[in-house]
Short mmCIF file of C-alpha atoms in Angstrom, two decimals:
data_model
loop_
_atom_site.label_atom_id
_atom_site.label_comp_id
_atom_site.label_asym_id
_atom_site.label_seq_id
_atom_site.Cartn_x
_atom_site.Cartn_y
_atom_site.Cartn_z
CA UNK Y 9 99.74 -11.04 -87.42
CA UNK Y 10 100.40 -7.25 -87.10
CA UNK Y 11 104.12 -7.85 -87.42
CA UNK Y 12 103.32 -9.85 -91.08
CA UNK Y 13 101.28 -6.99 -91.88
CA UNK Y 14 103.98 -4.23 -91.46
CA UNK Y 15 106.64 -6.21 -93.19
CA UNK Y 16 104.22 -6.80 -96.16
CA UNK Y 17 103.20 -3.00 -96.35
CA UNK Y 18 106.95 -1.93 -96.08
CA UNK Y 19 108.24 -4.50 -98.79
CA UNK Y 20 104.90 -2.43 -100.69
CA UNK Y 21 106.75 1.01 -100.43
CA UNK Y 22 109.77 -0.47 -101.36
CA UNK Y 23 108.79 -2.65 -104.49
CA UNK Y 24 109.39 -0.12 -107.20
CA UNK Y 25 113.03 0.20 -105.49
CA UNK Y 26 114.32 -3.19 -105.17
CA UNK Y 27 115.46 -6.18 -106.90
CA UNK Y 28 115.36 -9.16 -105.78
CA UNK Y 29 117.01 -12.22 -106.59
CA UNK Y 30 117.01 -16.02 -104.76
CA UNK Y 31 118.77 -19.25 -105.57
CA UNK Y 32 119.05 -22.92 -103.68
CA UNK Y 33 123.02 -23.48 -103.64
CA UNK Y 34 123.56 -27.43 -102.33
CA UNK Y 35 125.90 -26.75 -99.64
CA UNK Y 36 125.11 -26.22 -95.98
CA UNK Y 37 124.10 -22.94 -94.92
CA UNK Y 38 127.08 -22.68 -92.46
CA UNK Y 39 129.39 -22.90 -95.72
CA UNK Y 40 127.75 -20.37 -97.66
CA UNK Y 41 127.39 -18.03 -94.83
CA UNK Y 42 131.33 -18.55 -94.33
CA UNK Y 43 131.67 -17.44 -98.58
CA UNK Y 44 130.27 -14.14 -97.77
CA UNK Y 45 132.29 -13.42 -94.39
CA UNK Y 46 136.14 -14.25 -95.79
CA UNK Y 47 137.77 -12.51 -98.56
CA UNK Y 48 139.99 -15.30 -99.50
CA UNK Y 49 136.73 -16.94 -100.35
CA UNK Y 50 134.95 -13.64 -101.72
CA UNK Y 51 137.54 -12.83 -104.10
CA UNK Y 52 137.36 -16.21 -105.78
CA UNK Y 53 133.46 -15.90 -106.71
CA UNK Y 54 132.15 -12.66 -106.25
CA UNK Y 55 130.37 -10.90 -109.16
CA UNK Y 56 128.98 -11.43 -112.78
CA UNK Y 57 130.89 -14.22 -114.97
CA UNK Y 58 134.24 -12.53 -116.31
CA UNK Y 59 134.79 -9.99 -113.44
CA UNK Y 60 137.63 -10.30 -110.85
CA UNK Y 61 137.78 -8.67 -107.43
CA UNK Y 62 141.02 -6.66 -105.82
CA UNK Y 63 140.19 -6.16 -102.56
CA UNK Y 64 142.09 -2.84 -100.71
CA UNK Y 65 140.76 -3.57 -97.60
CA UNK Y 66 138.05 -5.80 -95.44
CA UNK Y 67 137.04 -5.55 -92.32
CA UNK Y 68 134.41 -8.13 -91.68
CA UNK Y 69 131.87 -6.64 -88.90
CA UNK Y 70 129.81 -4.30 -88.22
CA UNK Y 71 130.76 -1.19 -89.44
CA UNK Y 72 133.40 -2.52 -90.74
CA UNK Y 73 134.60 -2.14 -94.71
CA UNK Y 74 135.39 -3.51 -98.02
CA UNK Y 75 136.91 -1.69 -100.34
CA UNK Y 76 137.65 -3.20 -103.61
CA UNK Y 77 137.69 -2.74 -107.43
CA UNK Y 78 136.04 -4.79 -109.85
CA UNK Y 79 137.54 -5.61 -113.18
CA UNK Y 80 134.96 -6.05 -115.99
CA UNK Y 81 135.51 -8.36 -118.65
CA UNK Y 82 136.50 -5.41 -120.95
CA UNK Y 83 139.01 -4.43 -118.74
CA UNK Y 84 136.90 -1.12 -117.26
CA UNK Y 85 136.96 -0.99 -113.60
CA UNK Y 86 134.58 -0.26 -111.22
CA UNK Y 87 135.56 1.49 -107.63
CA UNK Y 88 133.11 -0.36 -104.91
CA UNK Y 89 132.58 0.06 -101.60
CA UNK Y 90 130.52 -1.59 -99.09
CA UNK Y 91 130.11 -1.65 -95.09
CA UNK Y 92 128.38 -3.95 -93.21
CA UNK Y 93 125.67 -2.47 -91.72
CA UNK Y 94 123.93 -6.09 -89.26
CA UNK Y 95 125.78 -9.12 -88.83
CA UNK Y 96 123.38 -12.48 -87.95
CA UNK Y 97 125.23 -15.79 -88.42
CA UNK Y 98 124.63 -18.09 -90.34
CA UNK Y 99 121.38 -16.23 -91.26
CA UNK Y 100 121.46 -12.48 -92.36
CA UNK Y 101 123.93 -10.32 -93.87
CA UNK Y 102 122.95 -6.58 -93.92
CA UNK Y 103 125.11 -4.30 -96.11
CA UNK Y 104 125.35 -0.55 -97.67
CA UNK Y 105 127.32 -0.72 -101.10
CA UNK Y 106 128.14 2.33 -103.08
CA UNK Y 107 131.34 3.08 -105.11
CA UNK Y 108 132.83 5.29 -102.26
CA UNK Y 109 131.84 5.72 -98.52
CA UNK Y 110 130.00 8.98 -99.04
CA UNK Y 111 128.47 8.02 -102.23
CA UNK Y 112 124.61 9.51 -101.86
CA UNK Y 113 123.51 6.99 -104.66
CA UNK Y 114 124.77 4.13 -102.30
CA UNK Y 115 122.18 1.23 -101.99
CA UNK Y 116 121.50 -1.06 -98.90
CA UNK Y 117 121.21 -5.09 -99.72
CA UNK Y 118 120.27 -7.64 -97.44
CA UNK Y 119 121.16 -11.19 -97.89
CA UNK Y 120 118.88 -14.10 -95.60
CA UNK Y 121 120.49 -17.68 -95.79
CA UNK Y 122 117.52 -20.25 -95.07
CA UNK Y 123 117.98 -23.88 -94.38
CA UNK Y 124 116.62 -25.95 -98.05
CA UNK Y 125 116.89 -29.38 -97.25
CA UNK Y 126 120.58 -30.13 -97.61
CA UNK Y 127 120.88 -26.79 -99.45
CA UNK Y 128 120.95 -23.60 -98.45
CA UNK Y 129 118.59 -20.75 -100.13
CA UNK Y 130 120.11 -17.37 -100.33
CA UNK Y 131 118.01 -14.32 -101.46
CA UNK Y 132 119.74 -11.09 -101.85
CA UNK Y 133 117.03 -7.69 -101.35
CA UNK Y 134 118.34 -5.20 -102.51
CA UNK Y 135 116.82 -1.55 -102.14
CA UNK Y 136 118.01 1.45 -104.05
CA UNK Y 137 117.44 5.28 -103.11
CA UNK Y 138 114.80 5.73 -105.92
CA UNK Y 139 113.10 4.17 -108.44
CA UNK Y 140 115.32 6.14 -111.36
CA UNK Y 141 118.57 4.43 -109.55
CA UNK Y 142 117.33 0.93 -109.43
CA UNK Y 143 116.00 1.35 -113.07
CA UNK Y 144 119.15 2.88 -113.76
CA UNK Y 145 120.54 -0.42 -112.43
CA UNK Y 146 119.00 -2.81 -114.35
CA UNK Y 147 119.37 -1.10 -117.53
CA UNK Y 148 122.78 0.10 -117.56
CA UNK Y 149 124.35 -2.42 -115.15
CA UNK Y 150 122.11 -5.58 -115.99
CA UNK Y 151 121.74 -5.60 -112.54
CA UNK Y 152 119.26 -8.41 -111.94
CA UNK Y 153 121.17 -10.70 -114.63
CA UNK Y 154 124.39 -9.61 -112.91
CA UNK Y 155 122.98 -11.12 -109.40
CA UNK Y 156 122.24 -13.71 -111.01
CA UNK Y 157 125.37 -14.81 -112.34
CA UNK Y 158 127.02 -13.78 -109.19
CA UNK Y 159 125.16 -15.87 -107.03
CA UNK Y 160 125.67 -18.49 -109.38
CA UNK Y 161 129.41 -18.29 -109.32
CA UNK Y 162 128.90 -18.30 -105.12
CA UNK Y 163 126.81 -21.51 -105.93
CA UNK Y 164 129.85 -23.15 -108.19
CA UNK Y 165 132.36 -21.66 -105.85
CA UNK Y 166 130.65 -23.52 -102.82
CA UNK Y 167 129.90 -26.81 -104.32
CA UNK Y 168 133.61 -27.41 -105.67
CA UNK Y 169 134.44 -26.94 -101.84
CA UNK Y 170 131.96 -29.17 -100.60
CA UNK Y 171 133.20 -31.89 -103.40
CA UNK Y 172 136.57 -31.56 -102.65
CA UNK Y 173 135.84 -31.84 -98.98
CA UNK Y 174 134.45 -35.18 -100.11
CA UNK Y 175 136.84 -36.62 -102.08
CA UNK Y 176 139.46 -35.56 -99.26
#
């Protein structure tokens, strides 16, 4: 009970920091887990709809990093940068993602994979250093719409695999 009670009161002096997002994706949780840990499979899905990913490096493990530039649909790009900060598989992904490795407005996100039936639900937590930077977030980056759609593309991305592993 006293463990509950300290993850409810730390999620409380987070909540005006995070965002958080969840979605069911039918595929098994092994799968999905596998989308987030392999860049031939990240660069094929990962962020809103109309963005590609050019990865410079990855380094899946702890510690390890991925550096990588998103291309918006308007052609800007965005430098990103994220290291892997707790490794659990299939069930927890822990990450700190910023634009650069010493970026002080970098924010830490961590993504829980729980069995759904035959699916697989994914929720992504993300906590930012301040309230301005999450708001800052949402209303510049359309950051909650933006998870959205990129865990929407992972859910598309997944599916077509599991189809195809079907049909084949």
């Amino acid at each position: 009970m006293a463990a509950t009670g300290r993850k409810a009161s730390a999620q409380s002096v987070t909540a005006d920091r995070e965002i958080v997002i969840s979605r069911a994706i039918s595929a098994p949780r092994e799968l999905v887990f596998e989308a987030f840990t392999e860049v031939r499979h990240l660069s094929r899905w990962w962020g809103p709809e109309g963005f590609t990913t050019t990865t410079r490096a990855f380094e899946f493990r702890v510690g390890g990093e991925w550096d990588f530039v998103m291309h918006g649909p308007d052609g800007t790009d965005y430098q990103e940068w994220i290291t892997w900060t707790e490794l659990a598989p299939p069930e927890r992904i822990a990450m700190l993602h910023g634009e650069t490795r010493d970026d002080p407005n970098a924010f830490e996100s961590v993504l829980t994979f729980e069995p759904d039936g035959a699916a697989t639900r994914v929720e992504m937590r993300t906590v930012f250093p301040t309230k301005e930077l999450r708001d800052e977030a949402v209303e510049k980056y359309h950051a909650i719409e933006a998870g959205r759609q990129t865990l929407s593309n992972l859910a598309t991305y997944v599916t077509e695999i599991v189809r195809e592993g079907a049909e084949g």
